[in-house]
Amino acid sequence: MSLTDKLFILFGGICALLGIASAIGFALSRKVTSENGRATVDNLNARIKAWWVMVAIFALSFGLGRGVTVVLFALTSFYTLREFISLTPTRGADHLPLVAAFYVLLPLQYWLIWTDWYALFTILIPVYGFLLLPSLAALKGDAEQFLLRVSRIQWGLMLTVYCISHAPALLTLDIPGRPREGFLLLFFLITVAQFSDVMQYVFGKLFGRTKVAPVVSPSKTVEGLVGGGLTAVAAGAGLWWITPFTPLGAAAMALAIVAMGFLGGLSLSAVKRSMGVKDWGTMISGHGGVLDRMDSLSFAAPVFFHLTRYFYT
């Protein structure tokens, strides 16, 4: 089966499922009358709308090529880094490190992906970036809360640029017998990660009783994690045919994505709670900021990328 045939089946199947989900969401919005029930249905419908947008972006990026996909993720990193920094206290001495983060390290990281310079791509930010940022801050001569200030910028850069950039880096993988199918690996990663988020929310609302971390994230429950996670793993196993994995291998990869995605969401919730905010922003209706939707992907992308590269290239 050709790449085009696989994508046609994928997009057709997902659009059909989203059409059914949209119809169900519309019916529930007309039927539910309680305040809590309406809030739940509104949230679910917002997630379905976000899926429609993601499918449209996927179709656009595939049609226009790899360069557009890399640029879209670079813009995503820019917006998520901006959301992170906007909620993080900074001082005048931090302006130079921030300029370096936004306008040097971020575009350079994605240029390395575009040129397929793997050796430098993997160490640019965690080595050279982490050395550059405190050096630039120290040149300003402001030592007040120096470690805390620099660490916040480094952590934001690592999370929103380095980690997220591993998603489009899947396009550079050279898998024997599967030329140009990195896009399908990217599709697999995002679909499993986002489907897990949605199903954990649904299972948590329907059956959630036991809180995983009540102070950090009151909405995350053991029942939601198990039910939604297993559903996402099953979906990942069902998508084995678009990947170089066996059905069992696809399930194992999906499990890794689910586990890391959950830890990413939990960790970022802890960061938000520490700063006294509920969402990273308001850019996405019903979902908060861009980082609120990318938190799970930021942890899952580098793990999935390196597992795939190690075992299948």
PDB file of C-alpha atoms in Angstrom:
ATOM      1  CA  MET A   1       0.000   0.000   0.000  1.00  0.00           C
ATOM      2  CA  SER A   2       1.412   3.376  -0.985  1.00  0.00           C
ATOM      3  CA  LEU A   3       1.891   6.314   1.370  1.00  0.00           C
ATOM      4  CA  THR A   4      -0.907   8.226  -0.363  1.00  0.00           C
ATOM      5  CA  ASP A   5      -3.323   5.303   0.031  1.00  0.00           C
ATOM      6  CA  LYS A   6      -2.510   5.003   3.740  1.00  0.00           C
ATOM      7  CA  LEU A   7      -3.084   8.698   4.293  1.00  0.00           C
ATOM      8  CA  PHE A   8      -6.335   8.639   2.342  1.00  0.00           C
ATOM      9  CA  ILE A   9      -7.642   5.809   4.556  1.00  0.00           C
ATOM     10  CA  LEU A  10      -6.418   7.542   7.719  1.00  0.00           C
ATOM     11  CA  PHE A  11      -7.912  10.928   6.973  1.00  0.00           C
ATOM     12  CA  GLY A  12     -11.145   9.382   5.721  1.00  0.00           C
ATOM     13  CA  GLY A  13     -11.533   7.220   8.828  1.00  0.00           C
ATOM     14  CA  ILE A  14     -10.713  10.031  11.243  1.00  0.00           C
ATOM     15  CA  CYS A  15     -13.068  12.484   9.521  1.00  0.00           C
ATOM     16  CA  ALA A  16     -15.847   9.884   9.729  1.00  0.00           C
ATOM     17  CA  LEU A  17     -15.190   9.340  13.450  1.00  0.00           C
ATOM     18  CA  LEU A  18     -15.047  13.070  14.100  1.00  0.00           C
ATOM     19  CA  GLY A  19     -18.319  13.513  12.226  1.00  0.00           C
ATOM     20  CA  ILE A  20     -19.974  10.948  14.501  1.00  0.00           C
ATOM     21  CA  ALA A  21     -18.387  12.535  17.589  1.00  0.00           C
ATOM     22  CA  SER A  22     -19.568  15.991  16.521  1.00  0.00           C
ATOM     23  CA  ALA A  23     -23.128  14.689  16.049  1.00  0.00           C
ATOM     24  CA  ILE A  24     -23.064  13.052  19.493  1.00  0.00           C
ATOM     25  CA  GLY A  25     -21.652  16.220  21.045  1.00  0.00           C
ATOM     26  CA  PHE A  26     -24.377  18.309  19.421  1.00  0.00           C
ATOM     27  CA  ALA A  27     -27.079  15.924  20.651  1.00  0.00           C
ATOM     28  CA  LEU A  28     -25.669  15.978  24.203  1.00  0.00           C
ATOM     29  CA  SER A  29     -25.504  19.778  24.195  1.00  0.00           C
ATOM     30  CA  ARG A  30     -29.246  19.873  23.447  1.00  0.00           C
ATOM     31  CA  LYS A  31     -30.111  17.217  25.999  1.00  0.00           C
ATOM     32  CA  VAL A  32     -27.990  18.003  29.080  1.00  0.00           C
ATOM     33  CA  THR A  33     -29.478  20.625  31.380  1.00  0.00           C
ATOM     34  CA  SER A  34     -27.442  20.494  34.607  1.00  0.00           C
ATOM     35  CA  GLU A  35     -24.652  23.034  35.056  1.00  0.00           C
ATOM     36  CA  ASN A  36     -21.929  20.426  35.633  1.00  0.00           C
ATOM     37  CA  GLY A  37     -23.162  18.293  32.765  1.00  0.00           C
ATOM     38  CA  ARG A  38     -23.228  21.251  30.387  1.00  0.00           C
ATOM     39  CA  ALA A  39     -19.684  22.239  31.374  1.00  0.00           C
ATOM     40  CA  THR A  40     -18.489  18.690  30.673  1.00  0.00           C
ATOM     41  CA  VAL A  41     -20.219  18.549  27.299  1.00  0.00           C
ATOM     42  CA  ASP A  42     -18.894  21.991  26.338  1.00  0.00           C
ATOM     43  CA  ASN A  43     -15.368  20.867  27.179  1.00  0.00           C
ATOM     44  CA  LEU A  44     -15.809  17.675  25.164  1.00  0.00           C
ATOM     45  CA  ASN A  45     -17.145  19.609  22.158  1.00  0.00           C
ATOM     46  CA  ALA A  46     -14.188  22.014  22.396  1.00  0.00           C
ATOM     47  CA  ARG A  47     -11.837  19.022  22.250  1.00  0.00           C
ATOM     48  CA  ILE A  48     -13.644  17.653  19.196  1.00  0.00           C
ATOM     49  CA  LYS A  49     -13.328  21.030  17.458  1.00  0.00           C
ATOM     50  CA  ALA A  50      -9.612  21.061  18.294  1.00  0.00           C
ATOM     51  CA  TRP A  51      -9.318  17.640  16.623  1.00  0.00           C
ATOM     52  CA  TRP A  52     -10.928  19.000  13.454  1.00  0.00           C
ATOM     53  CA  VAL A  53      -8.355  21.792  13.427  1.00  0.00           C
ATOM     54  CA  MET A  54      -5.483  19.328  13.957  1.00  0.00           C
ATOM     55  CA  VAL A  55      -6.676  17.119  11.089  1.00  0.00           C
ATOM     56  CA  ALA A  56      -6.879  20.162   8.802  1.00  0.00           C
ATOM     57  CA  ILE A  57      -3.340  21.200   9.810  1.00  0.00           C
ATOM     58  CA  PHE A  58      -2.073  17.671   9.188  1.00  0.00           C
ATOM     59  CA  ALA A  59      -3.619  17.612   5.725  1.00  0.00           C
ATOM     60  CA  LEU A  60      -2.179  21.043   4.926  1.00  0.00           C
ATOM     61  CA  SER A  61       1.316  20.200   6.137  1.00  0.00           C
ATOM     62  CA  PHE A  62       1.404  16.933   4.192  1.00  0.00           C
ATOM     63  CA  GLY A  63       0.159  18.600   1.043  1.00  0.00           C
ATOM     64  CA  LEU A  64       2.707  21.422   1.252  1.00  0.00           C
ATOM     65  CA  GLY A  65       5.663  19.273   2.322  1.00  0.00           C
ATOM     66  CA  ARG A  66       8.172  18.752   5.089  1.00  0.00           C
ATOM     67  CA  GLY A  67       9.278  22.384   5.234  1.00  0.00           C
ATOM     68  CA  VAL A  68       5.792  23.578   6.188  1.00  0.00           C
ATOM     69  CA  THR A  69       5.570  20.950   8.934  1.00  0.00           C
ATOM     70  CA  VAL A  70       8.883  22.086  10.417  1.00  0.00           C
ATOM     71  CA  VAL A  71       7.764  25.736  10.285  1.00  0.00           C
ATOM     72  CA  LEU A  72       4.423  24.915  11.948  1.00  0.00           C
ATOM     73  CA  PHE A  73       6.191  23.213  14.839  1.00  0.00           C
ATOM     74  CA  ALA A  74       8.679  26.065  15.083  1.00  0.00           C
ATOM     75  CA  LEU A  75       5.752  28.468  15.460  1.00  0.00           C
ATOM     76  CA  THR A  76       4.236  26.134  18.043  1.00  0.00           C
ATOM     77  CA  SER A  77       7.488  26.218  20.012  1.00  0.00           C
ATOM     78  CA  PHE A  78       7.557  30.012  19.757  1.00  0.00           C
ATOM     79  CA  TYR A  79       4.028  30.365  21.142  1.00  0.00           C
ATOM     80  CA  THR A  80       4.521  27.809  23.915  1.00  0.00           C
ATOM     81  CA  LEU A  81       7.812  29.400  24.963  1.00  0.00           C
ATOM     82  CA  ARG A  82       6.124  32.796  25.003  1.00  0.00           C
ATOM     83  CA  GLU A  83       3.315  31.408  27.188  1.00  0.00           C
ATOM     84  CA  PHE A  84       5.835  29.861  29.568  1.00  0.00           C
ATOM     85  CA  ILE A  85       7.948  33.007  29.857  1.00  0.00           C
ATOM     86  CA  SER A  86       4.913  35.297  30.171  1.00  0.00           C
ATOM     87  CA  LEU A  87       3.951  33.516  33.394  1.00  0.00           C
ATOM     88  CA  THR A  88       7.517  33.444  34.714  1.00  0.00           C
ATOM     89  CA  PRO A  89       8.897  36.492  36.562  1.00  0.00           C
ATOM     90  CA  THR A  90      11.927  37.998  34.799  1.00  0.00           C
ATOM     91  CA  ARG A  91      14.217  40.974  35.327  1.00  0.00           C
ATOM     92  CA  GLY A  92      15.964  43.403  33.027  1.00  0.00           C
ATOM     93  CA  ALA A  93      19.116  41.298  33.165  1.00  0.00           C
ATOM     94  CA  ASP A  94      17.187  38.417  31.606  1.00  0.00           C
ATOM     95  CA  HIS A  95      16.406  40.201  28.354  1.00  0.00           C
ATOM     96  CA  LEU A  96      19.591  39.131  26.567  1.00  0.00           C
ATOM     97  CA  PRO A  97      19.167  35.417  27.441  1.00  0.00           C
ATOM     98  CA  LEU A  98      15.536  35.638  26.328  1.00  0.00           C
ATOM     99  CA  VAL A  99      16.531  37.162  22.987  1.00  0.00           C
ATOM    100  CA  ALA A 100      19.023  34.324  22.526  1.00  0.00           C
ATOM    101  CA  ALA A 101      16.357  31.739  23.406  1.00  0.00           C
ATOM    102  CA  PHE A 102      13.680  33.110  21.075  1.00  0.00           C
ATOM    103  CA  TYR A 103      15.705  34.364  18.131  1.00  0.00           C
ATOM    104  CA  VAL A 104      18.876  32.257  18.111  1.00  0.00           C
ATOM    105  CA  LEU A 105      18.422  28.867  19.744  1.00  0.00           C
ATOM    106  CA  LEU A 106      14.799  28.263  18.672  1.00  0.00           C
ATOM    107  CA  PRO A 107      15.287  28.896  14.926  1.00  0.00           C
ATOM    108  CA  LEU A 108      18.684  27.170  14.978  1.00  0.00           C
ATOM    109  CA  GLN A 109      17.158  24.046  16.542  1.00  0.00           C
ATOM    110  CA  TYR A 110      14.570  23.782  13.768  1.00  0.00           C
ATOM    111  CA  TRP A 111      17.128  24.612  11.068  1.00  0.00           C
ATOM    112  CA  LEU A 112      19.158  21.629  12.283  1.00  0.00           C
ATOM    113  CA  ILE A 113      16.077  19.439  11.856  1.00  0.00           C
ATOM    114  CA  TRP A 114      15.469  20.830   8.379  1.00  0.00           C
ATOM    115  CA  THR A 115      19.073  20.049   7.391  1.00  0.00           C
ATOM    116  CA  ASP A 116      19.004  16.668   9.181  1.00  0.00           C
ATOM    117  CA  TRP A 117      22.036  17.512  11.355  1.00  0.00           C
ATOM    118  CA  TYR A 118      21.266  14.941  14.036  1.00  0.00           C
ATOM    119  CA  ALA A 119      24.552  15.130  15.966  1.00  0.00           C
ATOM    120  CA  LEU A 120      24.148  18.844  16.735  1.00  0.00           C
ATOM    121  CA  PHE A 121      20.345  18.785  16.965  1.00  0.00           C
ATOM    122  CA  THR A 122      20.471  16.501  20.013  1.00  0.00           C
ATOM    123  CA  ILE A 123      22.979  18.592  21.996  1.00  0.00           C
ATOM    124  CA  LEU A 124      22.458  22.197  20.877  1.00  0.00           C
ATOM    125  CA  ILE A 125      20.084  23.220  23.666  1.00  0.00           C
ATOM    126  CA  PRO A 126      20.964  20.848  26.552  1.00  0.00           C
ATOM    127  CA  VAL A 127      24.701  21.572  26.162  1.00  0.00           C
ATOM    128  CA  TYR A 128      25.461  24.808  24.312  1.00  0.00           C
ATOM    129  CA  GLY A 129      22.178  26.511  25.115  1.00  0.00           C
ATOM    130  CA  PHE A 130      22.452  25.707  28.802  1.00  0.00           C
ATOM    131  CA  LEU A 131      25.970  27.159  28.863  1.00  0.00           C
ATOM    132  CA  LEU A 132      25.090  30.241  26.810  1.00  0.00           C
ATOM    133  CA  LEU A 133      22.032  31.429  28.753  1.00  0.00           C
ATOM    134  CA  PRO A 134      23.622  31.788  32.225  1.00  0.00           C
ATOM    135  CA  SER A 135      26.712  33.339  30.620  1.00  0.00           C
ATOM    136  CA  LEU A 136      24.618  36.047  28.974  1.00  0.00           C
ATOM    137  CA  ALA A 137      22.694  36.657  32.201  1.00  0.00           C
ATOM    138  CA  ALA A 138      25.887  36.907  34.247  1.00  0.00           C
ATOM    139  CA  LEU A 139      27.294  39.550  31.903  1.00  0.00           C
ATOM    140  CA  LYS A 140      24.544  41.900  33.102  1.00  0.00           C
ATOM    141  CA  GLY A 141      25.909  41.722  36.650  1.00  0.00           C
ATOM    142  CA  ASP A 142      22.578  41.021  38.384  1.00  0.00           C
ATOM    143  CA  ALA A 143      23.010  38.224  40.943  1.00  0.00           C
ATOM    144  CA  GLU A 144      19.599  38.473  42.627  1.00  0.00           C
ATOM    145  CA  GLN A 145      17.864  35.049  42.366  1.00  0.00           C
ATOM    146  CA  PHE A 146      20.288  34.264  39.546  1.00  0.00           C
ATOM    147  CA  LEU A 147      19.943  30.480  39.668  1.00  0.00           C
ATOM    148  CA  LEU A 148      16.142  30.602  39.820  1.00  0.00           C
ATOM    149  CA  ARG A 149      15.863  33.077  36.948  1.00  0.00           C
ATOM    150  CA  VAL A 150      18.229  31.226  34.641  1.00  0.00           C
ATOM    151  CA  SER A 151      16.722  27.843  35.501  1.00  0.00           C
ATOM    152  CA  ARG A 152      13.269  29.038  34.516  1.00  0.00           C
ATOM    153  CA  ILE A 153      14.472  30.143  31.084  1.00  0.00           C
ATOM    154  CA  GLN A 154      16.463  26.944  30.602  1.00  0.00           C
ATOM    155  CA  TRP A 155      13.532  24.776  31.641  1.00  0.00           C
ATOM    156  CA  GLY A 156      11.145  26.658  29.352  1.00  0.00           C
ATOM    157  CA  LEU A 157      13.540  26.335  26.410  1.00  0.00           C
ATOM    158  CA  MET A 158      14.090  22.637  27.057  1.00  0.00           C
ATOM    159  CA  LEU A 159      10.387  21.896  27.351  1.00  0.00           C
ATOM    160  CA  THR A 160       8.925  24.017  24.577  1.00  0.00           C
ATOM    161  CA  VAL A 161      11.699  23.937  21.988  1.00  0.00           C
ATOM    162  CA  TYR A 162      13.998  20.980  22.522  1.00  0.00           C
ATOM    163  CA  CYS A 163      11.347  18.434  23.511  1.00  0.00           C
ATOM    164  CA  ILE A 164       8.627  19.529  21.081  1.00  0.00           C
ATOM    165  CA  SER A 165      11.124  19.690  18.190  1.00  0.00           C
ATOM    166  CA  HIS A 166      11.530  15.908  18.407  1.00  0.00           C
ATOM    167  CA  ALA A 167       8.057  15.560  16.860  1.00  0.00           C
ATOM    168  CA  PRO A 168       8.952  16.998  13.419  1.00  0.00           C
ATOM    169  CA  ALA A 169      12.377  15.338  13.753  1.00  0.00           C
ATOM    170  CA  LEU A 170      10.529  12.081  13.053  1.00  0.00           C
ATOM    171  CA  LEU A 171      10.403  13.237   9.428  1.00  0.00           C
ATOM    172  CA  THR A 172      14.184  12.850   9.235  1.00  0.00           C
ATOM    173  CA  LEU A 173      14.287   9.189  10.264  1.00  0.00           C
ATOM    174  CA  ASP A 174      15.472   6.819   7.556  1.00  0.00           C
ATOM    175  CA  ILE A 175      13.596   3.563   8.149  1.00  0.00           C
ATOM    176  CA  PRO A 176      14.635   0.712   5.825  1.00  0.00           C
ATOM    177  CA  GLY A 177      11.938  -0.117   3.292  1.00  0.00           C
ATOM    178  CA  ARG A 178       9.748   2.836   4.315  1.00  0.00           C
ATOM    179  CA  PRO A 179      10.962   5.979   2.538  1.00  0.00           C
ATOM    180  CA  ARG A 180       9.138   9.235   3.295  1.00  0.00           C
ATOM    181  CA  GLU A 181       6.966   7.632   5.975  1.00  0.00           C
ATOM    182  CA  GLY A 182       8.193   9.816   8.824  1.00  0.00           C
ATOM    183  CA  PHE A 183       4.967  11.754   8.426  1.00  0.00           C
ATOM    184  CA  LEU A 184       3.033   8.620   9.416  1.00  0.00           C
ATOM    185  CA  LEU A 185       5.169   8.264  12.553  1.00  0.00           C
ATOM    186  CA  LEU A 186       4.342  11.875  13.410  1.00  0.00           C
ATOM    187  CA  PHE A 187       0.671  11.104  12.826  1.00  0.00           C
ATOM    188  CA  PHE A 188       0.935   8.059  15.107  1.00  0.00           C
ATOM    189  CA  LEU A 189       2.608  10.064  17.897  1.00  0.00           C
ATOM    190  CA  ILE A 190       0.152  12.957  17.898  1.00  0.00           C
ATOM    191  CA  THR A 191      -2.927  10.757  17.464  1.00  0.00           C
ATOM    192  CA  VAL A 192      -2.051   8.463  20.374  1.00  0.00           C
ATOM    193  CA  ALA A 193      -1.008  11.352  22.640  1.00  0.00           C
ATOM    194  CA  GLN A 194      -4.091  13.466  21.983  1.00  0.00           C
ATOM    195  CA  PHE A 195      -6.489  10.510  21.942  1.00  0.00           C
ATOM    196  CA  SER A 196      -5.103   9.459  25.315  1.00  0.00           C
ATOM    197  CA  ASP A 197      -5.755  12.948  26.715  1.00  0.00           C
ATOM    198  CA  VAL A 198      -9.347  12.914  25.475  1.00  0.00           C
ATOM    199  CA  MET A 199     -10.115   9.380  26.675  1.00  0.00           C
ATOM    200  CA  GLN A 200      -8.534   9.990  30.077  1.00  0.00           C
ATOM    201  CA  TYR A 201     -10.835  13.000  30.404  1.00  0.00           C
ATOM    202  CA  VAL A 202     -13.894  10.951  29.356  1.00  0.00           C
ATOM    203  CA  PHE A 203     -13.112   7.974  31.607  1.00  0.00           C
ATOM    204  CA  GLY A 204     -12.252  10.318  34.460  1.00  0.00           C
ATOM    205  CA  LYS A 205     -15.599  12.090  34.164  1.00  0.00           C
ATOM    206  CA  LEU A 206     -17.550   8.832  33.879  1.00  0.00           C
ATOM    207  CA  PHE A 207     -15.756   6.619  36.386  1.00  0.00           C
ATOM    208  CA  GLY A 208     -13.161   8.760  38.170  1.00  0.00           C
ATOM    209  CA  ARG A 209     -13.025   8.306  41.923  1.00  0.00           C
ATOM    210  CA  THR A 210      -9.391   7.990  42.984  1.00  0.00           C
ATOM    211  CA  LYS A 211      -7.285  11.129  42.528  1.00  0.00           C
ATOM    212  CA  VAL A 212      -3.726  10.611  41.327  1.00  0.00           C
ATOM    213  CA  ALA A 213      -2.377  13.894  42.703  1.00  0.00           C
ATOM    214  CA  PRO A 214      -5.252  15.955  44.166  1.00  0.00           C
ATOM    215  CA  VAL A 215      -3.195  19.089  44.857  1.00  0.00           C
ATOM    216  CA  VAL A 216      -1.289  19.124  41.558  1.00  0.00           C
ATOM    217  CA  SER A 217      -4.097  18.086  39.189  1.00  0.00           C
ATOM    218  CA  PRO A 218      -7.514  17.436  40.786  1.00  0.00           C
ATOM    219  CA  SER A 219      -9.029  16.256  37.481  1.00  0.00           C
ATOM    220  CA  LYS A 220      -6.588  13.363  36.945  1.00  0.00           C
ATOM    221  CA  THR A 221      -7.816  10.064  38.333  1.00  0.00           C
ATOM    222  CA  VAL A 222      -6.532   6.505  38.400  1.00  0.00           C
ATOM    223  CA  GLU A 223      -9.670   5.323  36.612  1.00  0.00           C
ATOM    224  CA  GLY A 224      -9.210   7.948  33.891  1.00  0.00           C
ATOM    225  CA  LEU A 225      -5.550   7.058  33.451  1.00  0.00           C
ATOM    226  CA  VAL A 226      -6.159   3.307  33.247  1.00  0.00           C
ATOM    227  CA  GLY A 227      -9.299   3.468  31.084  1.00  0.00           C
ATOM    228  CA  GLY A 228      -8.097   6.227  28.775  1.00  0.00           C
ATOM    229  CA  GLY A 229      -4.564   4.856  28.622  1.00  0.00           C
ATOM    230  CA  LEU A 230      -5.654   1.341  27.683  1.00  0.00           C
ATOM    231  CA  THR A 231      -8.018   2.731  25.041  1.00  0.00           C
ATOM    232  CA  ALA A 232      -5.185   4.788  23.531  1.00  0.00           C
ATOM    233  CA  VAL A 233      -2.851   1.768  23.601  1.00  0.00           C
ATOM    234  CA  ALA A 234      -5.503  -0.265  21.772  1.00  0.00           C
ATOM    235  CA  ALA A 235      -5.869   2.539  19.209  1.00  0.00           C
ATOM    236  CA  GLY A 236      -2.083   2.621  18.763  1.00  0.00           C
ATOM    237  CA  ALA A 237      -1.998  -1.147  18.241  1.00  0.00           C
ATOM    238  CA  GLY A 238      -4.755  -0.754  15.640  1.00  0.00           C
ATOM    239  CA  LEU A 239      -2.572   1.752  13.763  1.00  0.00           C
ATOM    240  CA  TRP A 240       0.384  -0.632  13.481  1.00  0.00           C
ATOM    241  CA  TRP A 241      -0.093  -0.883   9.718  1.00  0.00           C
ATOM    242  CA  ILE A 242       1.018   2.730   9.159  1.00  0.00           C
ATOM    243  CA  THR A 243       4.243   2.178  11.119  1.00  0.00           C
ATOM    244  CA  PRO A 244       7.294  -0.104  10.936  1.00  0.00           C
ATOM    245  CA  PHE A 245       6.093  -1.725  14.176  1.00  0.00           C
ATOM    246  CA  THR A 246       4.375  -5.056  14.691  1.00  0.00           C
ATOM    247  CA  PRO A 247       0.956  -4.881  16.412  1.00  0.00           C
ATOM    248  CA  LEU A 248       2.661  -5.726  19.727  1.00  0.00           C
ATOM    249  CA  GLY A 249       5.418  -3.216  19.030  1.00  0.00           C
ATOM    250  CA  ALA A 250       2.864  -0.526  18.190  1.00  0.00           C
ATOM    251  CA  ALA A 251       1.060  -1.239  21.476  1.00  0.00           C
ATOM    252  CA  ALA A 252       4.350  -0.944  23.372  1.00  0.00           C
ATOM    253  CA  MET A 253       5.165   2.350  21.630  1.00  0.00           C
ATOM    254  CA  ALA A 254       1.666   3.639  22.365  1.00  0.00           C
ATOM    255  CA  LEU A 255       2.096   2.662  26.017  1.00  0.00           C
ATOM    256  CA  ALA A 256       5.325   4.676  26.175  1.00  0.00           C
ATOM    257  CA  ILE A 257       3.539   7.683  24.627  1.00  0.00           C
ATOM    258  CA  VAL A 258       0.625   7.375  27.069  1.00  0.00           C
ATOM    259  CA  ALA A 259       2.907   7.057  30.106  1.00  0.00           C
ATOM    260  CA  MET A 260       5.158   9.969  29.149  1.00  0.00           C
ATOM    261  CA  GLY A 261       2.183  12.073  28.084  1.00  0.00           C
ATOM    262  CA  PHE A 262       0.546  11.567  31.470  1.00  0.00           C
ATOM    263  CA  LEU A 263       3.767  12.512  33.282  1.00  0.00           C
ATOM    264  CA  GLY A 264       4.123  15.568  31.060  1.00  0.00           C
ATOM    265  CA  GLY A 265       0.612  16.761  31.831  1.00  0.00           C
ATOM    266  CA  LEU A 266       1.111  16.143  35.542  1.00  0.00           C
ATOM    267  CA  SER A 267       4.483  17.926  35.637  1.00  0.00           C
ATOM    268  CA  LEU A 268       3.191  20.959  33.766  1.00  0.00           C
ATOM    269  CA  SER A 269       0.154  21.086  36.047  1.00  0.00           C
ATOM    270  CA  ALA A 270       2.553  21.243  38.994  1.00  0.00           C
ATOM    271  CA  VAL A 271       4.373  24.154  37.335  1.00  0.00           C
ATOM    272  CA  LYS A 272       1.080  26.003  36.817  1.00  0.00           C
ATOM    273  CA  ARG A 273      -0.027  25.402  40.392  1.00  0.00           C
ATOM    274  CA  SER A 274       3.312  26.686  41.678  1.00  0.00           C
ATOM    275  CA  MET A 275       2.660  29.933  39.793  1.00  0.00           C
ATOM    276  CA  GLY A 276      -0.988  30.128  40.848  1.00  0.00           C
ATOM    277  CA  VAL A 277      -2.594  29.829  37.401  1.00  0.00           C
ATOM    278  CA  LYS A 278      -5.058  27.364  35.869  1.00  0.00           C
ATOM    279  CA  ASP A 279      -4.077  27.602  32.189  1.00  0.00           C
ATOM    280  CA  TRP A 280      -0.985  28.665  30.251  1.00  0.00           C
ATOM    281  CA  GLY A 281      -3.018  31.052  28.125  1.00  0.00           C
ATOM    282  CA  THR A 282      -6.294  31.646  26.290  1.00  0.00           C
ATOM    283  CA  MET A 283      -5.298  31.109  22.670  1.00  0.00           C
ATOM    284  CA  ILE A 284      -7.309  27.907  22.164  1.00  0.00           C
ATOM    285  CA  SER A 285     -10.995  28.202  23.005  1.00  0.00           C
ATOM    286  CA  GLY A 286     -11.950  25.765  25.749  1.00  0.00           C
ATOM    287  CA  HIS A 287      -8.388  24.517  26.147  1.00  0.00           C
ATOM    288  CA  GLY A 288      -6.393  27.415  27.560  1.00  0.00           C
ATOM    289  CA  GLY A 289      -3.084  28.054  25.866  1.00  0.00           C
ATOM    290  CA  VAL A 290      -1.095  26.167  23.248  1.00  0.00           C
ATOM    291  CA  LEU A 291       1.097  24.656  25.974  1.00  0.00           C
ATOM    292  CA  ASP A 292      -2.001  23.222  27.658  1.00  0.00           C
ATOM    293  CA  ARG A 293      -2.433  21.031  24.572  1.00  0.00           C
ATOM    294  CA  MET A 294       1.255  20.332  24.028  1.00  0.00           C
ATOM    295  CA  ASP A 295       2.209  19.365  27.584  1.00  0.00           C
ATOM    296  CA  SER A 296       1.772  15.628  27.000  1.00  0.00           C
ATOM    297  CA  LEU A 297       3.486  15.754  23.594  1.00  0.00           C
ATOM    298  CA  SER A 298       6.497  17.578  25.018  1.00  0.00           C
ATOM    299  CA  PHE A 299       7.358  14.599  27.243  1.00  0.00           C
ATOM    300  CA  ALA A 300       6.284  11.900  24.780  1.00  0.00           C
ATOM    301  CA  ALA A 301       7.978  13.199  21.601  1.00  0.00           C
ATOM    302  CA  PRO A 302      11.664  12.787  22.569  1.00  0.00           C
ATOM    303  CA  VAL A 303      11.067   9.338  24.093  1.00  0.00           C
ATOM    304  CA  PHE A 304       9.132   8.121  21.039  1.00  0.00           C
ATOM    305  CA  PHE A 305      11.715   9.591  18.650  1.00  0.00           C
ATOM    306  CA  HIS A 306      14.693   7.906  20.297  1.00  0.00           C
ATOM    307  CA  LEU A 307      12.916   4.579  20.794  1.00  0.00           C
ATOM    308  CA  THR A 308      11.982   4.537  17.111  1.00  0.00           C
ATOM    309  CA  ARG A 309      15.459   5.595  15.999  1.00  0.00           C
ATOM    310  CA  TYR A 310      17.168   2.974  18.180  1.00  0.00           C
ATOM    311  CA  PHE A 311      14.993  -0.004  17.298  1.00  0.00           C
ATOM    312  CA  TYR A 312      13.899   0.691  13.719  1.00  0.00           C
ATOM    313  CA  THR A 313      16.659   2.578  11.874  1.00  0.00           C
TER     314      THR A 313
END
